[in-house]
XYZ file of C-alpha atoms in Angstrom:
232
model
C -40.552 59.180 -13.091
C -40.158 55.479 -14.325
C -43.691 53.133 -14.472
C -44.085 49.931 -11.994
C -45.092 47.773 -15.439
C -42.160 48.258 -17.608
C -39.674 47.579 -14.494
C -41.481 44.139 -13.905
C -40.870 42.256 -17.580
C -37.436 43.909 -17.659
C -36.307 41.437 -13.507
C -38.402 38.701 -15.041
C -35.536 38.439 -17.931
C -32.567 38.248 -15.694
C -34.490 36.037 -13.310
C -35.518 33.290 -16.226
C -31.712 33.746 -18.065
C -30.296 32.919 -14.444
C -32.380 30.362 -14.564
C -32.232 28.805 -17.637
C -27.502 29.182 -16.897
C -28.155 27.847 -13.417
C -30.370 25.081 -15.329
C -27.162 24.719 -17.711
C -24.606 24.239 -15.348
C -26.544 22.067 -13.040
C -27.434 19.620 -16.834
C -23.609 19.925 -17.329
C -22.250 19.025 -14.210
C -24.439 15.667 -14.094
C -23.555 14.930 -17.192
C -19.780 15.104 -15.942
C -20.571 12.954 -13.313
C -22.517 10.335 -15.215
C -20.066 9.989 -17.819
C -16.801 10.013 -15.128
C -18.350 7.241 -13.226
C -18.941 5.336 -16.823
C -14.924 5.555 -16.961
C -13.327 4.820 -14.000
C -13.089 0.677 -14.192
C -13.796 -1.615 -10.672
C -10.264 -1.849 -9.119
C -8.645 -5.542 -10.251
C -5.419 -6.147 -7.922
C -3.835 -8.650 -10.290
C -4.002 -5.807 -13.068
C -2.129 -3.741 -11.289
C 0.218 -5.448 -10.321
C 2.922 -3.442 -11.823
C 1.447 -0.716 -10.749
C 4.064 1.425 -8.500
C 2.380 1.792 -4.973
C 5.711 2.847 -3.229
C 8.444 5.141 -4.876
C 11.986 5.362 -2.032
C 13.324 8.966 -3.986
C 14.258 8.031 -7.673
C 13.516 2.720 -6.630
C 9.754 1.940 -6.989
C 7.774 -0.518 -5.357
C 5.280 -2.123 -7.216
C 1.857 -4.008 -6.302
C 3.190 -7.432 -6.632
C 6.662 -6.268 -3.905
C 4.825 -4.992 -2.406
C 3.125 -8.460 -2.226
C 4.877 -10.200 -0.501
C 5.118 -7.517 3.098
C 0.972 -7.837 3.027
C 1.127 -12.062 2.615
C 2.961 -11.540 6.052
C 1.862 -9.287 7.751
C -1.859 -11.594 7.090
C -0.710 -14.998 7.923
C 0.774 -13.344 11.164
C -2.589 -12.280 12.164
C -4.716 -14.709 10.579
C -4.168 -17.146 13.783
C -5.441 -14.235 16.051
C -8.225 -12.958 13.534
C -9.937 -16.914 13.123
C -9.453 -17.779 17.322
C -11.350 -14.204 17.267
C -14.048 -14.939 15.088
C -13.499 -19.031 13.126
C -17.498 -17.892 11.189
C -16.480 -14.564 10.631
C -12.474 -13.188 10.561
C -13.633 -10.001 9.303
C -14.548 -9.312 12.954
C -11.462 -9.351 14.110
C -9.695 -7.280 11.089
C -12.751 -4.344 12.054
C -11.915 -3.322 15.822
C -11.173 -0.459 16.822
C -8.669 0.985 17.635
C -7.606 4.350 19.440
C -10.395 5.817 16.485
C -8.582 3.807 13.982
C -9.393 0.143 12.397
C -6.673 -2.278 13.141
C -7.139 -3.351 9.420
C -5.850 0.131 8.740
C -2.700 0.243 11.331
C -1.984 -2.951 9.753
C -1.355 -1.834 6.577
C 0.017 1.410 7.671
C 2.325 -0.894 9.142
C 2.408 -2.124 5.812
C 4.101 0.325 3.836
C 6.574 1.814 6.465
C 8.089 -2.373 7.000
C 9.329 -1.398 3.457
C 10.507 1.782 3.059
C 12.504 0.771 5.953
C 13.605 -2.070 4.192
C 14.091 -0.125 0.996
C 16.036 2.892 3.067
C 18.028 0.468 4.279
C 18.946 -1.299 1.286
C 19.331 1.545 -0.922
C 21.384 3.143 2.009
C 23.811 -0.786 2.305
C 24.107 -0.194 -1.444
C 25.525 2.978 -1.572
C 28.153 2.353 1.698
C 29.255 -0.677 -0.795
C 27.698 -3.337 0.241
C 27.822 -6.756 -0.820
C 26.287 -9.881 0.179
C 28.647 -12.704 0.135
C 27.625 -16.397 -1.982
C 26.551 -18.339 1.247
C 23.556 -15.121 1.867
C 22.519 -15.615 -1.539
C 22.215 -18.749 -1.757
C 20.581 -18.842 1.523
C 18.139 -15.962 -0.129
C 17.335 -19.268 -2.395
C 16.959 -21.398 -0.439
C 14.326 -18.545 2.161
C 12.205 -17.882 -1.529
C 11.982 -21.842 -2.810
C 10.490 -22.751 1.342
C 8.145 -19.359 1.221
C 6.761 -19.773 -3.131
C 5.810 -23.619 -1.613
C 3.963 -22.234 1.930
C 2.135 -20.332 -0.010
C -1.819 -21.866 -1.534
C -2.520 -22.237 -4.922
C -5.378 -18.855 -4.236
C -2.706 -16.939 -3.359
C 0.419 -17.906 -6.742
C -2.058 -16.801 -9.021
C -3.759 -13.551 -7.687
C 0.463 -12.963 -6.774
C 1.497 -13.959 -10.262
C 5.106 -14.647 -7.510
C 7.426 -16.398 -9.329
C 11.187 -17.915 -7.267
C 12.769 -14.915 -8.818
C 9.590 -11.822 -6.782
C 10.481 -13.627 -4.365
C 14.477 -13.285 -4.846
C 14.025 -9.868 -5.518
C 11.912 -8.870 -2.544
C 14.102 -10.908 -0.230
C 17.641 -9.800 -1.404
C 16.184 -5.640 -0.764
C 15.488 -7.897 2.370
C 18.585 -9.341 3.185
C 20.273 -5.975 2.664
C 18.962 -4.134 5.043
C 19.065 -6.363 7.548
C 22.652 -7.025 7.377
C 23.082 -3.224 7.365
C 21.067 -2.503 10.440
C 23.151 -5.582 12.323
C 26.335 -3.841 11.071
C 24.150 -0.228 13.294
C 23.699 -2.765 16.406
C 26.690 -3.938 16.211
C 28.402 0.096 16.539
C 26.012 0.505 19.303
C 22.660 1.031 17.615
C 19.222 -0.595 19.211
C 17.167 -2.553 17.800
C 13.632 0.086 18.299
C 16.159 3.239 17.680
C 16.793 0.814 13.593
C 13.127 0.314 13.689
C 10.603 2.762 11.946
C 9.776 5.861 13.255
C 13.146 5.314 15.201
C 15.311 8.412 15.888
C 18.663 7.359 13.589
C 16.038 5.977 10.872
C 14.374 9.198 10.138
C 18.029 10.706 10.260
C 18.774 8.573 7.646
C 15.460 8.042 6.072
C 16.171 12.199 6.020
C 18.031 11.045 2.825
C 15.887 9.967 1.005
C 12.033 11.157 -1.033
C 9.556 8.968 -0.279
C 5.733 8.944 -2.082
C 3.041 6.637 -1.124
C -0.015 6.399 -4.729
C -2.120 7.029 -2.565
C -4.448 6.482 -6.098
C -3.311 2.222 -5.770
C -3.443 1.533 -2.483
C -6.272 2.612 -1.581
C -7.696 0.357 -3.047
C -5.727 -2.546 -0.928
C -7.977 -3.189 2.605
C -5.840 -6.305 4.887
C -7.685 -8.617 6.562
C -8.781 -9.607 2.232
C -6.560 -9.855 0.374
C -5.437 -12.818 0.444
C -6.528 -14.537 2.651
C -10.178 -14.700 4.070
C -10.760 -13.140 -0.024
C -14.268 -14.779 -1.135
C -13.974 -13.263 -4.427
C -12.391 -15.914 -7.106
C -9.684 -14.053 -8.546
C -10.044 -14.277 -12.256
């Protein structure tokens, strides 16, 4: 028969060992979390301009490039935001529609529009499209017009040059030309737009991915407008 007092010390030793291990693991986890938090840099829009946000097949779209879509989207809704609440336009962007913030809906529309344009652009090139000299001149004029409308803040934030604007507008021009030709064949604008049946058919041939590591830091309604933070 085993004596009671010989078992107790063994149990106590086991308990002490387990507690020691738990404490060591907890301290290690705390150190790792602390190091991870300290090593994380605060997101900087200006420093991330060259980072890839969207990839369509083998074509990458940088934060700088998609900035045009962000600028257009925010500009389009800015007037409504100021009418809704001139002193706090963010109230408009923070409205919830069907359990989803309005700003998040617009953010998704930016990705969708940029994806669509890049798919149609690539498809147009595959099918041998070449823009005429007249169309290229129109792109140059449009680029100059768009650049002239940008504020000093927007120019500094996006670091847009004429060449950047021309690149974006050229893709859009190819995209629109391709869509117009499909409409001439009988397809409707709805079928060719985001979620449209013909668009989805074409989209199946393209691998699309979004870099959430960058994109999650973008808050629509306060990127190129209503931004109280000065650009460094």
